[in-house]
CSV table of C-alpha atoms in Angstrom, one decimal:
chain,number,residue,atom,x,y,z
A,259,UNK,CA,0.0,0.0,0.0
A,260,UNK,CA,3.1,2.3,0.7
A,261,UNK,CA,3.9,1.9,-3.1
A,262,UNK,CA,0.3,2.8,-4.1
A,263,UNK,CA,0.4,6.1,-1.6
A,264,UNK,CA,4.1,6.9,-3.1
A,265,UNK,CA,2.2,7.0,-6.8
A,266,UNK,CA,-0.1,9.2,-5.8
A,267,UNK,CA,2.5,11.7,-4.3
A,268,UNK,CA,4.1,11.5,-7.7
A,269,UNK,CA,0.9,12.3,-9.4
A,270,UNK,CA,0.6,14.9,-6.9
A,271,UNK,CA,4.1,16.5,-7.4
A,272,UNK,CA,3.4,16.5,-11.5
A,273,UNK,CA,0.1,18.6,-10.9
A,274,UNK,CA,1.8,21.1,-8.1
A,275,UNK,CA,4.0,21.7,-11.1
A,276,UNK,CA,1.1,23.1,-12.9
A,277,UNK,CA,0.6,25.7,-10.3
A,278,UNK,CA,3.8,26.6,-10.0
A,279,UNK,CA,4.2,27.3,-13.5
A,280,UNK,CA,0.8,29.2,-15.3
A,281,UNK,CA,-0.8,32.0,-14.4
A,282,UNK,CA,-4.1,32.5,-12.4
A,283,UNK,CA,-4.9,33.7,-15.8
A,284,UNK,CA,-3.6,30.1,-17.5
A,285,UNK,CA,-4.9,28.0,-15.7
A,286,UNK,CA,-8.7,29.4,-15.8
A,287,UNK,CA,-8.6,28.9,-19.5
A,288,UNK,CA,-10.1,26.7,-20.9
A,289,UNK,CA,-8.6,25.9,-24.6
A,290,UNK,CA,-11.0,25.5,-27.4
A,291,UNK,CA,-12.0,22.0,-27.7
A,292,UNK,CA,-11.6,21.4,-23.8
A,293,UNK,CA,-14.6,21.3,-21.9
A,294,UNK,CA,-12.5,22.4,-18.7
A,295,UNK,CA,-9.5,24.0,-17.2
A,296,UNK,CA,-5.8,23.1,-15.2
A,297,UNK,CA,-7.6,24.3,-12.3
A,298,UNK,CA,-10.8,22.0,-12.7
A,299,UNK,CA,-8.4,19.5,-13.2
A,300,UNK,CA,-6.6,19.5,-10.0
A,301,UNK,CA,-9.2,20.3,-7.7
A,302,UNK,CA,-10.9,17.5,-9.6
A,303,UNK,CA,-8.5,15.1,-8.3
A,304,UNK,CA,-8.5,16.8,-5.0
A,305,UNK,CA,-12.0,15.8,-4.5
A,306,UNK,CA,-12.0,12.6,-6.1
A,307,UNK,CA,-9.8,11.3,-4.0
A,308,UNK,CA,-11.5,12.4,-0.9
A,309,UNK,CA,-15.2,11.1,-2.1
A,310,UNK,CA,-13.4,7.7,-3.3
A,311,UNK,CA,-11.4,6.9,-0.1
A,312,UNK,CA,-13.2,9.1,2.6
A,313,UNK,CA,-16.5,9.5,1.9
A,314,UNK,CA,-16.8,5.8,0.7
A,315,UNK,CA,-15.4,4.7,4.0
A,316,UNK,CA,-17.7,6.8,5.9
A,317,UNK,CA,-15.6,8.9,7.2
A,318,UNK,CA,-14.7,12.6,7.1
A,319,UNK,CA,-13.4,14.3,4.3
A,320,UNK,CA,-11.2,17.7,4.2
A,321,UNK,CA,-12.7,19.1,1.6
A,322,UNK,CA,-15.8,21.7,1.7
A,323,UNK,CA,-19.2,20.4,0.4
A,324,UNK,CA,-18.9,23.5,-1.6
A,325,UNK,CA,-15.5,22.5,-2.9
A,326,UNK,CA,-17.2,18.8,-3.8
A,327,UNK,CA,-20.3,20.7,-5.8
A,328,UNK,CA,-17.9,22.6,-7.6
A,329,UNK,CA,-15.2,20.1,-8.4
A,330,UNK,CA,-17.1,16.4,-8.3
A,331,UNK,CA,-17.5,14.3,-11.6
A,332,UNK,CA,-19.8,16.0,-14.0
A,333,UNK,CA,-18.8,19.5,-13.5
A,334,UNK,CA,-17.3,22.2,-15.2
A,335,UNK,CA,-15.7,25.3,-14.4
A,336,UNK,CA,-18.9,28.0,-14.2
A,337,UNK,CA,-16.3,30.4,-12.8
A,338,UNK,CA,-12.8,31.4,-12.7
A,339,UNK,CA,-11.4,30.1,-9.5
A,340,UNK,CA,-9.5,32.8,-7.1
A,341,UNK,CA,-6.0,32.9,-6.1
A,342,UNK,CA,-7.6,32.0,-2.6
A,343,UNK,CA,-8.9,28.9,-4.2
A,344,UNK,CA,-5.9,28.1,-5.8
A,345,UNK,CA,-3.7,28.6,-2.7
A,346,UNK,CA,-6.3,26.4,-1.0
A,347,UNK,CA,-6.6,23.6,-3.6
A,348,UNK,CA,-2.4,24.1,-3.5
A,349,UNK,CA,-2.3,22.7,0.4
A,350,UNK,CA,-4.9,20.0,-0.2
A,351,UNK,CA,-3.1,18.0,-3.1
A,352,UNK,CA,-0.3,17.0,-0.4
A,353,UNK,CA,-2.5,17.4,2.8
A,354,UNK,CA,-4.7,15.0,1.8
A,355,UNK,CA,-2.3,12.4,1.1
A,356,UNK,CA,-0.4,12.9,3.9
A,357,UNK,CA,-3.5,12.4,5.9
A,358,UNK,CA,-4.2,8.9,4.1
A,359,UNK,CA,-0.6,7.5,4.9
A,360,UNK,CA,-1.4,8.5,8.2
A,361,UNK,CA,-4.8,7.0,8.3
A,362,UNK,CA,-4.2,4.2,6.7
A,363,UNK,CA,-1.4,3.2,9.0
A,364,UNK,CA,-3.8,3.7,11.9
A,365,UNK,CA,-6.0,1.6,10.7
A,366,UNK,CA,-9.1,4.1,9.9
A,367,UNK,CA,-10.5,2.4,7.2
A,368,UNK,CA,-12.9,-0.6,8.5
A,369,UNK,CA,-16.0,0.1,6.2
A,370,UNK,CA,-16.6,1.2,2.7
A,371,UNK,CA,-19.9,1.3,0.5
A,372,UNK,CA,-19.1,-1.0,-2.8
A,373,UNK,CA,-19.1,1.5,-5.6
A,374,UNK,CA,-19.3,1.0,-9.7
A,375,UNK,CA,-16.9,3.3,-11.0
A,376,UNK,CA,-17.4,4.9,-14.5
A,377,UNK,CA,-14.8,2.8,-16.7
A,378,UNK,CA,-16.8,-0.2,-15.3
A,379,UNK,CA,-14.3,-1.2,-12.4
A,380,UNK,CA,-16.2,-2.3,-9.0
A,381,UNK,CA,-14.7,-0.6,-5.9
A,382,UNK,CA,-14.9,-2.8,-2.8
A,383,UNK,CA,-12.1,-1.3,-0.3
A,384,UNK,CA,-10.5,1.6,0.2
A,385,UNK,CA,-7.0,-0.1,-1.0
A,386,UNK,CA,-8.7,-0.4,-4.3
A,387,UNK,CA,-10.1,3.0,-4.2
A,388,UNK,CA,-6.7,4.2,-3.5
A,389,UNK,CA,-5.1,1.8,-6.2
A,390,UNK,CA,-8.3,3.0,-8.4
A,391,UNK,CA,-7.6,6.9,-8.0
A,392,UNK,CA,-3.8,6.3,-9.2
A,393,UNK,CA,-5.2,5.4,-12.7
A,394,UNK,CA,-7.6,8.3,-12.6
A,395,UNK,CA,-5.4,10.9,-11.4
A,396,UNK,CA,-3.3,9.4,-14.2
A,397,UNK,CA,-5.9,10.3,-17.1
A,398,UNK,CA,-6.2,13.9,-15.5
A,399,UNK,CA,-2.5,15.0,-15.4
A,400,UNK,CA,-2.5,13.3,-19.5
A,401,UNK,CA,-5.4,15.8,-20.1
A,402,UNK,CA,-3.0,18.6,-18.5
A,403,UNK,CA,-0.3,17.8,-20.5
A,404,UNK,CA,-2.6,18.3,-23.3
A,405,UNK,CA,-4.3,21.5,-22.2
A,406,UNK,CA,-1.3,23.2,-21.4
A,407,UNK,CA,-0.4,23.1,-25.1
A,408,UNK,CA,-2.8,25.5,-26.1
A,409,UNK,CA,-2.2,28.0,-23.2
């Protein structure tokens, strides 16, 4: 599981990159073609993490509910975020996994609510919602990589 964790801090580190590199102004455009933005992007994976592992396990998540409406599958950006959102959704790509590691070395996660993901893949723990997010947080930093060559 340590291995799993260290792929999503890797996947983590590509998208702080992002951030560190655009514009407030870059990363709220969204390139013709594109149906969202760098910032969607990350704060996507933010929150898809947190619904995947957390809320699936019944247990907190540190993200908003407002952050979740804005950010969960099926969205799109119907504003440009802030550089207060940015600074926030900054902290929470490594907060949250740090918080993980440390949960899932305490043994937190007992439960979690089976859950069909979109690509067809049955979730039934939260070690294969964590192995699961890898390959989606995978497909977001490819669209990135994409986006960022119209910018």
């Amino acid at each position: 599981m340590n291995q799993t964790l260290d792929v999503n801090t890797t996947s983590r580190n590509m998208a702080s990159k992002f951030l560190e590199n655009y514009s407030l102004e870059q990363l709220n455009k969204i390139p013709e073609g594109f149906s969202n933005n760098l910032i969607w992007n990350i704060a996507h994976i933010v929150v898809t993490q947190q619904l995947l592992v957390y809320k699936l396990s019944g247990l907190p998540m540190m993200v908003s509910d407002e952050m979740v409406e804005k950010y969960k599958k099926g969205t799109k950006p119907e504003q440009e975020a802030t550089q207060t959102e940015v600074e926030e959704i900054k902290s929470l790509l490594f907060t949250t996994i740090e918080k993980t590691k440390q949960d899932y070395a305490n043994g937190v996660f007992k439960n979690f609510q089976e859950y069909p993901t979109s690509p067809g893949f049955v979730l039934t723990s939260a070690e294969g919602a964590m192995s699961f997010n890898n390959f989606h947080e995978g497909l977001h930093v490819g669209i990135m990589m994409s986006i960022r060559k119209f910018l």
